[in-house]
Tab-separated table of C-alpha atoms in Angstrom:
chain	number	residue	atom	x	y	z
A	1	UNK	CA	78.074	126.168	112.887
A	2	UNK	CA	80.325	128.884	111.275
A	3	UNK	CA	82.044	126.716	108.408
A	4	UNK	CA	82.370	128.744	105.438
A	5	UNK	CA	81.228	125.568	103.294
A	6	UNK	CA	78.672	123.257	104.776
A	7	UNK	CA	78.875	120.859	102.448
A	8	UNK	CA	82.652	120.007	102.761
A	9	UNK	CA	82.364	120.041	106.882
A	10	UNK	CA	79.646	116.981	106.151
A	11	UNK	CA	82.032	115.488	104.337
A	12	UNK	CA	84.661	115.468	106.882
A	13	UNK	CA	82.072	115.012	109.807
A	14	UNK	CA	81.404	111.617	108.311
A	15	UNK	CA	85.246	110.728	108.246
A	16	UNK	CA	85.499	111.661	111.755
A	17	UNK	CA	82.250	109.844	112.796
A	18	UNK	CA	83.689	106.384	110.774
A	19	UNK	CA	87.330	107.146	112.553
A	20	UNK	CA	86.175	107.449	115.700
A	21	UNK	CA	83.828	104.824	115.343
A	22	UNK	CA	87.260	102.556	114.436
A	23	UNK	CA	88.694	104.112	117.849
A	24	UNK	CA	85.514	102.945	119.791
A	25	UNK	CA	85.380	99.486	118.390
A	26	UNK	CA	89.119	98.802	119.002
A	27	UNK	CA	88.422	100.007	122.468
A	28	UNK	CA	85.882	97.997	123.285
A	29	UNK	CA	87.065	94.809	122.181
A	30	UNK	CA	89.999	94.793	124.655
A	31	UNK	CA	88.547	93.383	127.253
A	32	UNK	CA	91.875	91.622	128.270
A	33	UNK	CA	95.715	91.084	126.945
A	34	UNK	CA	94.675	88.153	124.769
A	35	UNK	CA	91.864	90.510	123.467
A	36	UNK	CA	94.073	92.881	122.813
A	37	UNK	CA	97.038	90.552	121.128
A	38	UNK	CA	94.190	89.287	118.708
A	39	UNK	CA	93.618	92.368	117.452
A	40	UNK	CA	97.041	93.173	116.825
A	41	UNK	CA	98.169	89.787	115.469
A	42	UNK	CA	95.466	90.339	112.652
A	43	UNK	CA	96.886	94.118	112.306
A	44	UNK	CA	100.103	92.627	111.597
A	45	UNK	CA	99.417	90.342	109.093
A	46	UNK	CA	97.586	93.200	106.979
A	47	UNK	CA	100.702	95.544	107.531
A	48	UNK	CA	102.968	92.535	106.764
A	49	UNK	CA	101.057	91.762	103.603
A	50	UNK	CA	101.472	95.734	102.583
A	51	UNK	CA	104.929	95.282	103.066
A	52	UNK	CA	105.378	92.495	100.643
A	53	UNK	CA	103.078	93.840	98.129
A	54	UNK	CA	105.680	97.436	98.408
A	55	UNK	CA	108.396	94.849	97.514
A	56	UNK	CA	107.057	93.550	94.900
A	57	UNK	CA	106.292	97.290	93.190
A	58	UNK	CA	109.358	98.385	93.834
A	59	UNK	CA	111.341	95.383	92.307
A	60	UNK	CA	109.069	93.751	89.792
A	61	UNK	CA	105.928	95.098	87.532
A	62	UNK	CA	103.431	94.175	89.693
A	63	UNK	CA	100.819	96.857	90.186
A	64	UNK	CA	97.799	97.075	92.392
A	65	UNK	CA	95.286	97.994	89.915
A	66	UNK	CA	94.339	101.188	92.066
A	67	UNK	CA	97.833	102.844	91.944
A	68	UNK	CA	97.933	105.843	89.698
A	69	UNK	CA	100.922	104.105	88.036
A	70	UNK	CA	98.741	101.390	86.639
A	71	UNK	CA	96.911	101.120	83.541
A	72	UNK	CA	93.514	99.746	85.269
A	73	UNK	CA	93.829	102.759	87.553
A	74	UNK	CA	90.639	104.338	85.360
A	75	UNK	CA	88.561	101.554	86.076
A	76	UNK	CA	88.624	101.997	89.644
A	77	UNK	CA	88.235	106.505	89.123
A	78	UNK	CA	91.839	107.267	89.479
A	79	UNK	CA	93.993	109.266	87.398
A	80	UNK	CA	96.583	106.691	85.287
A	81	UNK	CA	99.327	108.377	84.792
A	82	UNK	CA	100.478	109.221	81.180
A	83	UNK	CA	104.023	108.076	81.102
A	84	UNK	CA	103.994	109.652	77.524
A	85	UNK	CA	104.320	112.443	78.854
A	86	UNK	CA	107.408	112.106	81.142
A	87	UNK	CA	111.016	111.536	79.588
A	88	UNK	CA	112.422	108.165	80.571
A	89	UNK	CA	114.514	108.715	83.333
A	90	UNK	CA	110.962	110.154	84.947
A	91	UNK	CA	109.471	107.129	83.943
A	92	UNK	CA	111.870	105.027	85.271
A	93	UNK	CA	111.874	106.636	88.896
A	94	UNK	CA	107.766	106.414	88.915
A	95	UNK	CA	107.774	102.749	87.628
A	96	UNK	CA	109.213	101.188	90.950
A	97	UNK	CA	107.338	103.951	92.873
A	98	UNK	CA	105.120	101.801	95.385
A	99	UNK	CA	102.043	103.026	96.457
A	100	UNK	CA	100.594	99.188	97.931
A	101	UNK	CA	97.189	100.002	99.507
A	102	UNK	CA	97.197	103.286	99.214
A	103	UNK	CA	97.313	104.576	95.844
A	104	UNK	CA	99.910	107.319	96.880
A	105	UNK	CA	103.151	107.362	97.274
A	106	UNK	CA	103.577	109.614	100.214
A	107	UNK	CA	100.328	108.227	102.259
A	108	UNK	CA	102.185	104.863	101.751
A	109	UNK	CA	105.135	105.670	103.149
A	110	UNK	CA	103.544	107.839	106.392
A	111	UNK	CA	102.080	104.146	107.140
A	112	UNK	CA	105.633	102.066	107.027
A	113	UNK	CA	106.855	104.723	109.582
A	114	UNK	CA	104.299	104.375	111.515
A	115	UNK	CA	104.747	100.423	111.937
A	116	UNK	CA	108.541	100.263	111.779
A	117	UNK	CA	108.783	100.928	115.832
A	118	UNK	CA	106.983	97.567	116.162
A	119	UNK	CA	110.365	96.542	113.990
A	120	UNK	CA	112.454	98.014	115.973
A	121	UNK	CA	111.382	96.705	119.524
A	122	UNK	CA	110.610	93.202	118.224
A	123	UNK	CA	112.872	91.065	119.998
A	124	UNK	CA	114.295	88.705	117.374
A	125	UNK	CA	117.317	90.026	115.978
A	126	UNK	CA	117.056	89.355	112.500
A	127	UNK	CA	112.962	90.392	112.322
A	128	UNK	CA	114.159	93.951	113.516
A	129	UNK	CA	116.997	94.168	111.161
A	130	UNK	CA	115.103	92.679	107.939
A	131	UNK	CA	111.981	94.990	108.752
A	132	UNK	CA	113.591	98.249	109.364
A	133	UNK	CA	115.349	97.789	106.353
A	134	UNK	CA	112.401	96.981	104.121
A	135	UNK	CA	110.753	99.368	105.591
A	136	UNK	CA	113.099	102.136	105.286
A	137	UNK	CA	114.100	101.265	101.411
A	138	UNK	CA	109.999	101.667	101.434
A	139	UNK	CA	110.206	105.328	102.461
A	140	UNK	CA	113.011	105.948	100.138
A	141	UNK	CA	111.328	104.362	97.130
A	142	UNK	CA	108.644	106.653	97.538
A	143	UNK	CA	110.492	109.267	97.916
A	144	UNK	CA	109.138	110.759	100.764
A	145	UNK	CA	111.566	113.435	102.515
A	146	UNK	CA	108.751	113.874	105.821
A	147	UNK	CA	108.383	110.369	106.195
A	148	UNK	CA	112.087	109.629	106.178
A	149	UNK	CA	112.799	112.021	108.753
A	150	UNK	CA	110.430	111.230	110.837
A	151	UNK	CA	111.681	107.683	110.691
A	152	UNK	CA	115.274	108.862	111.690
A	153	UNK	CA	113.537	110.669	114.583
A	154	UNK	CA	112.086	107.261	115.502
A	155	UNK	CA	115.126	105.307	115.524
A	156	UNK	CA	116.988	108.179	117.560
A	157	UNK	CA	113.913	108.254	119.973
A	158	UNK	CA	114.159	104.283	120.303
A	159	UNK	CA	117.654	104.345	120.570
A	160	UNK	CA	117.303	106.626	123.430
A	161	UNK	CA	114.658	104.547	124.834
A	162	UNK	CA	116.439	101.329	125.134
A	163	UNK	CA	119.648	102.659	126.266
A	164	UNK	CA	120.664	106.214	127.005
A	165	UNK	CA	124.113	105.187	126.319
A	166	UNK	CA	123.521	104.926	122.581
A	167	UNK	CA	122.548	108.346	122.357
A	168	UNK	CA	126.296	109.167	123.325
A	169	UNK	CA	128.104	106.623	120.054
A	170	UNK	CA	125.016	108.407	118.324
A	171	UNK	CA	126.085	112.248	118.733
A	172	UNK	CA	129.751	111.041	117.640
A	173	UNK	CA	128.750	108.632	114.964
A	174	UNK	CA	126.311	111.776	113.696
A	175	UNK	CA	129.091	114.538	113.825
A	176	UNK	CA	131.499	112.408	111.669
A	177	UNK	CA	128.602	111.018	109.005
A	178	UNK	CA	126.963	114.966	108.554
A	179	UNK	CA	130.889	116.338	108.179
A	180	UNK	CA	131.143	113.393	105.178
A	181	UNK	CA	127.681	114.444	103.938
A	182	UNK	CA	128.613	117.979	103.834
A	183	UNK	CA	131.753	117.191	101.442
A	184	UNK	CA	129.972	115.320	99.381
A	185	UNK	CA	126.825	117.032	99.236
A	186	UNK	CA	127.362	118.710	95.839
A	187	UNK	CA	128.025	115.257	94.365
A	188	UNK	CA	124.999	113.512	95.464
A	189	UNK	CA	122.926	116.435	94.178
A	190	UNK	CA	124.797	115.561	90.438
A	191	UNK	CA	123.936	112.274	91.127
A	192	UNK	CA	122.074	110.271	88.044
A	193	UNK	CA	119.596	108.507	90.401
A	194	UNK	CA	116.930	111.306	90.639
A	195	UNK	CA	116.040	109.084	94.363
A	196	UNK	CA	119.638	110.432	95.960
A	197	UNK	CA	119.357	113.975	94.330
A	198	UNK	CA	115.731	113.977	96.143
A	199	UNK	CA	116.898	113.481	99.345
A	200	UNK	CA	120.470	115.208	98.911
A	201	UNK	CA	118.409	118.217	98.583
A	202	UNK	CA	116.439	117.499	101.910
A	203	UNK	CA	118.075	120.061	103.783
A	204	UNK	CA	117.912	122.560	101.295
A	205	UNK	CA	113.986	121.965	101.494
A	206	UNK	CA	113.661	122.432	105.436
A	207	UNK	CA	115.452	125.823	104.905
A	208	UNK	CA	113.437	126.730	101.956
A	209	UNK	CA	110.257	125.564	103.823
A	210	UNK	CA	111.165	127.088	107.434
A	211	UNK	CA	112.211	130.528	105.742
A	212	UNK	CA	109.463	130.388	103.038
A	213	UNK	CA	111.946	131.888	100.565
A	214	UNK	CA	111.252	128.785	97.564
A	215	UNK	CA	113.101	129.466	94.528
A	216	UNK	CA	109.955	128.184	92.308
A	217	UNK	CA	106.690	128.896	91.927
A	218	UNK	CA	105.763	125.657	90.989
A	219	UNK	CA	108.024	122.919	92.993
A	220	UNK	CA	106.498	120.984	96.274
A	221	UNK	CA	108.123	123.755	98.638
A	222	UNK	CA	106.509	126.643	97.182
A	223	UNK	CA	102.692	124.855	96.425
A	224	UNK	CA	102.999	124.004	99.981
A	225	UNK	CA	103.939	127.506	101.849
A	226	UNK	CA	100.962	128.962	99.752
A	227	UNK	CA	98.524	126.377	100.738
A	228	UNK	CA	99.474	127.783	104.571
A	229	UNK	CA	99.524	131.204	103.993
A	230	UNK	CA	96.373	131.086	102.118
A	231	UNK	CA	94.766	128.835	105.227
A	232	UNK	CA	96.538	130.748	107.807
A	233	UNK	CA	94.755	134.025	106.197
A	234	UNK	CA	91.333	132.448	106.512
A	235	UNK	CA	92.237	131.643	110.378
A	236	UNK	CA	93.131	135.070	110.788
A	237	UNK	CA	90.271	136.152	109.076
A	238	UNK	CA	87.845	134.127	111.181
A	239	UNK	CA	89.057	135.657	114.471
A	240	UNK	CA	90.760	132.089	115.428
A	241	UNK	CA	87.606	130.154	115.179
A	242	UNK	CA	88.367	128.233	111.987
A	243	UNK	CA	86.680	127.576	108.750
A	244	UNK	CA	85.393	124.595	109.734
A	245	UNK	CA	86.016	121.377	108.875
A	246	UNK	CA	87.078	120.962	104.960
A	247	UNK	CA	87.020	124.543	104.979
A	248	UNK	CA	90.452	124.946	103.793
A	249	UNK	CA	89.380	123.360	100.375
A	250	UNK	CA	87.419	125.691	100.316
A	251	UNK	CA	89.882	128.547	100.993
A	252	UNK	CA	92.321	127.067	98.550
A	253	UNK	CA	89.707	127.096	95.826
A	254	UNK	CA	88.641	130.482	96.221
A	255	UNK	CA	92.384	131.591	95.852
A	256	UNK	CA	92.534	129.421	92.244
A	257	UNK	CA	94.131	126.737	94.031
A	258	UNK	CA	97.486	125.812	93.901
A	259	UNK	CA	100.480	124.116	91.752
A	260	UNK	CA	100.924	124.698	87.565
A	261	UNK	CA	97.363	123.595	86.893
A	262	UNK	CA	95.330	125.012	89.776
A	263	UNK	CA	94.540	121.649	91.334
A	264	UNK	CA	96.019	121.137	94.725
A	265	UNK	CA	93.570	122.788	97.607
A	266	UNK	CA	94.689	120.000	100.854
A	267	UNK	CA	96.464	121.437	103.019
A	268	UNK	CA	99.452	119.003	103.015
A	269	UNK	CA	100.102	119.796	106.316
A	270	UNK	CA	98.244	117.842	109.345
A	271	UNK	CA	97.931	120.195	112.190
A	272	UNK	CA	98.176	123.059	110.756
A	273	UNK	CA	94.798	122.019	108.537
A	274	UNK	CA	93.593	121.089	112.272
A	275	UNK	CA	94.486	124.355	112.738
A	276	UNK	CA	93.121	126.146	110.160
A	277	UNK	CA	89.827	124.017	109.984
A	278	UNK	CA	88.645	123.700	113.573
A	279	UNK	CA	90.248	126.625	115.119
A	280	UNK	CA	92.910	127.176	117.549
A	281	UNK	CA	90.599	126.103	120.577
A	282	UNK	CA	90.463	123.130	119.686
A	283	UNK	CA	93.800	122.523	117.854
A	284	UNK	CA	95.155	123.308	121.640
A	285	UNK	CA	92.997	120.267	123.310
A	286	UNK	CA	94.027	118.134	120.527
A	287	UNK	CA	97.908	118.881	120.860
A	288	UNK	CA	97.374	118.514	124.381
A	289	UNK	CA	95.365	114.809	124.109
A	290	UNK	CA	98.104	114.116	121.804
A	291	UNK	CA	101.020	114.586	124.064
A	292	UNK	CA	98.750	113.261	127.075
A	293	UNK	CA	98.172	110.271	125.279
A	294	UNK	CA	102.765	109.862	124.553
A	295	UNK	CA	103.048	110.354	127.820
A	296	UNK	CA	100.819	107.980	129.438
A	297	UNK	CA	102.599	105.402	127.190
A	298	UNK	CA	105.582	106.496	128.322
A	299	UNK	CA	104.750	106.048	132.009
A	300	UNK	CA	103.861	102.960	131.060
A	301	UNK	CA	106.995	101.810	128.948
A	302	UNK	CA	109.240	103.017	131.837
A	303	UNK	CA	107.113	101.058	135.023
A	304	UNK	CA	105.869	98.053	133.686
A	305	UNK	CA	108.042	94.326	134.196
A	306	UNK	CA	105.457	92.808	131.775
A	307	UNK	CA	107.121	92.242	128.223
A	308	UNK	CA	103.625	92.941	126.569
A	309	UNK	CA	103.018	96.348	127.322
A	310	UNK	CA	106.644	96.880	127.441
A	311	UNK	CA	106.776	95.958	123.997
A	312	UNK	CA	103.523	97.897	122.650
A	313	UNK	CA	103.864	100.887	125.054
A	314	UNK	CA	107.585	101.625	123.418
A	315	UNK	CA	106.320	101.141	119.892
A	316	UNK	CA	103.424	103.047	120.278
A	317	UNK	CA	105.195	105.687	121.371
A	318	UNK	CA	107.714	106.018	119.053
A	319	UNK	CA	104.481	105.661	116.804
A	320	UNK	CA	103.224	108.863	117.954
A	321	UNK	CA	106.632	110.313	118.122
A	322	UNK	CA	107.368	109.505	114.034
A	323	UNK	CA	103.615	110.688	113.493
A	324	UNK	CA	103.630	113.775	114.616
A	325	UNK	CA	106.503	114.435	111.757
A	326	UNK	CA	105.880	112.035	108.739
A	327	UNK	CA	102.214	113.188	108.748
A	328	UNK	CA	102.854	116.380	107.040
A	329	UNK	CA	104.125	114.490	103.924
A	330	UNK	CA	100.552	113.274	102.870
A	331	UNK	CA	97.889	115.853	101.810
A	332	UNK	CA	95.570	114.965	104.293
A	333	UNK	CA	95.534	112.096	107.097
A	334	UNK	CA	91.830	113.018	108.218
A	335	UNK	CA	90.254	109.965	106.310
A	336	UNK	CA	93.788	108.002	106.714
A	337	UNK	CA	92.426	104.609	108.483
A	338	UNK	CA	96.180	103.596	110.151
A	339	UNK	CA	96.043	107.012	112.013
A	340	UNK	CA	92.509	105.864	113.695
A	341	UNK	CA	93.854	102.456	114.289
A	342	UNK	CA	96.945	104.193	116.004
A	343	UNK	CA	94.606	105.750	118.546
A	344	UNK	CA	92.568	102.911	119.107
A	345	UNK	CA	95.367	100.751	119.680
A	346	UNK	CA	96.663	103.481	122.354
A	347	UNK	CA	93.860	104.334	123.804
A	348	UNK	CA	93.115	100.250	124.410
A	349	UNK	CA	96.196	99.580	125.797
A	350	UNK	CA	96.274	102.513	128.325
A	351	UNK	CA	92.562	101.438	129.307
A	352	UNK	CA	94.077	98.177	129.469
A	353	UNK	CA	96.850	99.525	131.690
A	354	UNK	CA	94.777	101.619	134.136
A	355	UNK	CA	92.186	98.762	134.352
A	356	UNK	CA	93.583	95.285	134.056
A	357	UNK	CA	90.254	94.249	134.655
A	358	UNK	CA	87.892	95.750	132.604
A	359	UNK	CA	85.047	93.317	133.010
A	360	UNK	CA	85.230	92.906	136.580
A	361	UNK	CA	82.740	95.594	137.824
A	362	UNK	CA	80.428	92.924	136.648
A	363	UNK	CA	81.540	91.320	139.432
A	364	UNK	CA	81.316	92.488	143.324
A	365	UNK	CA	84.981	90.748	144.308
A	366	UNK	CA	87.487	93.156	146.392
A	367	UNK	CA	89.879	90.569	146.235
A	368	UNK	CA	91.367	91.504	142.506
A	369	UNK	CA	94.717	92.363	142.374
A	370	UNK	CA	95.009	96.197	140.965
A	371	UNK	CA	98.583	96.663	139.784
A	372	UNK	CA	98.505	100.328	138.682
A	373	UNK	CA	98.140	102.729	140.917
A	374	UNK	CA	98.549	105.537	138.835
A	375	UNK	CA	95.210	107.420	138.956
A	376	UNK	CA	93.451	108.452	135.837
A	377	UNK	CA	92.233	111.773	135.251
């Protein structure tokens, strides 16, 4: 009722009506486990297909014709990218750039952290080896720093998960490989491969970022600290109500928008667009839903005997967990169709949980077994 554009908050009111419509479908399918498994085994095979198709960008010339990095991109109203323009090296690094699915680099690679817990509990040895590493060399390809640190959160979180113990060889192991990183730190950022200077330089991004003291006015550090002052302005500025949904376009437009040509105006930057956008009522219920929703996964994870929702309670989790980080590498995850999947996969599986039979008040039979007993609120 008080955005400061109408126009954008129907915009994003329709990808919130189409997400949670996702969330309610997913829900209401699950009417059992096997409900539940079918829907996931088809999930997989999509995810599984993105995976290959990442491969095959990274190592060969395949292109899907709606990455920015192919010459069809046009024809389907993206921007192709004018590798004229670039000196080779630069061409080089953006040629085995995937973007699968996506069309974006950094929106691909919040998507493989989001799937690699289901790599990482899988059972089978060699699937959770061979998937965390494709997954991984993924993230790195497309050179997303958020995604890759969330994705080290993950693995420390499932490590942790499975057995405390490792969290101990961890600490150790950790000590030894930052004291190696730290002597060799000025080499990797010399390095020829423009992929390890990226990431040697992680750490001096977090600082930059955290302290907003960037060095440029025009690198990814900088762009990004204005975008959040400018929003965090309009917040102010609106008493803590919010500019309403898409507002911050909005706000970032006014200002002249940001980067060397004016153009970026997302917020790059998940909750604190939440933030900004819908106000810090609301951005309180939703970090609170959030964290509701880990920990009732959790609870589950840690009580159950059945391997089922042992095995989707942990990854989900860890889901969540890698989420909460590796979304602030993508502009905006608001229209980002994995994310609503995420929930509706949670939010199924705890109904699932609390309500093992979820058909059966169709029934009058008080002889079901009911093998929760933790009480919903």
């Amino acid at each position: 009722m008080w955005s400061i554009e109408p126009s954008y908050t129907l915009q994003y009111l329709v990808y919130i009506i189409l997400g949670v419509a996702i969330v309610y479908v997913i829900v209401g399918r699950v009417v059992s486990e096997e409900s539940y498994q079918s829907i996931y085994d088809a999930l997989k095979w999509v995810f599984l297909a993105e995976v290959v198709i990442a491969i095959l960008e990274v190592f060969t010339p395949f292109r899907l014709p709606t990455s920015p990095f192919s010459e069809y991109a046009s024809l389907f109203d993206r921007k192709a990218t004018d590798f004229e323009l670039f000196e080779a090296d630069t061409v080089a690094y953006f040629k085995n750039m995937p973007t699968a699915f996506h069309g974006n680099p950094n929106n691909l690679a919040v998507v493989m952290a989001t799937i690699l817990p289901f790599f990482l509990f899988y059972p089978r040895l060699l699937v959770k080896i061979l998937g965390t590493s494709l997954v991984l060399m993924i993230i790195i390809m497309a050179g997303s720093r958020g995604a890759f640190i969330g994705a080290v959160f993950g693995i420390v979180l499932y490590w942790a998960l499975t057995d405390f113990r490792r969290i101990l060889v961890l600490a150790v192991f950790g000590i030894l490989a930052s004291f190696l990183l730290v002597a060799s730190i000025d080499k990797l950022k010399r390095s020829d491969n423009m992929r390890v200077v990226e990431f040697a330089y992680t750490a001096d991004v977090l600082m930059d970022y955290a302290s907003n003291d960037s060095k440029k006015d025009d690198n990814s550090v900088s762009i990004r600290q204005g975008l959040i002052k400018n929003g965090l302005d309009a917040l102010y500025a609106s008493g803590g109500l919010g500019v309403g949904g898409g507002g911050n376009q909005a706000v970032q437009e006014s200002k002249g928008g940001n980067g060397a040509e004016g153009e970026i105006s997302a917020m790059h930057n998940f909750w604190i667009e939440i933030l900004v956008e819908s106000g810090v009522g609301f951005f309180l219920c939703f970090v609170a839903w959030y964290l509701t929703m880990c920990f009732k996964l959790f609870f589950i994870y840690i009580t159950t005997t059945s391997d089922f929702f042992k095995y989707q309670a942990g990854a989900l989790l860890v889901s969540f967990a890698i989420f909460s980080v590796a979304c602030i590498s993508a502009s905006s995850v608001i229209y980002h169709l994995p994310m609503w999947i995420m929930f509706g996969m949670a939010l199924a599986l705890i109904n699932l949980w609390y309500n093992p039979y979820p058909m059966a008040w169709f029934v009058e039979n008080e002889s079901l077994p009911h093998k929760n007993t933790m009480e919903i609120t």
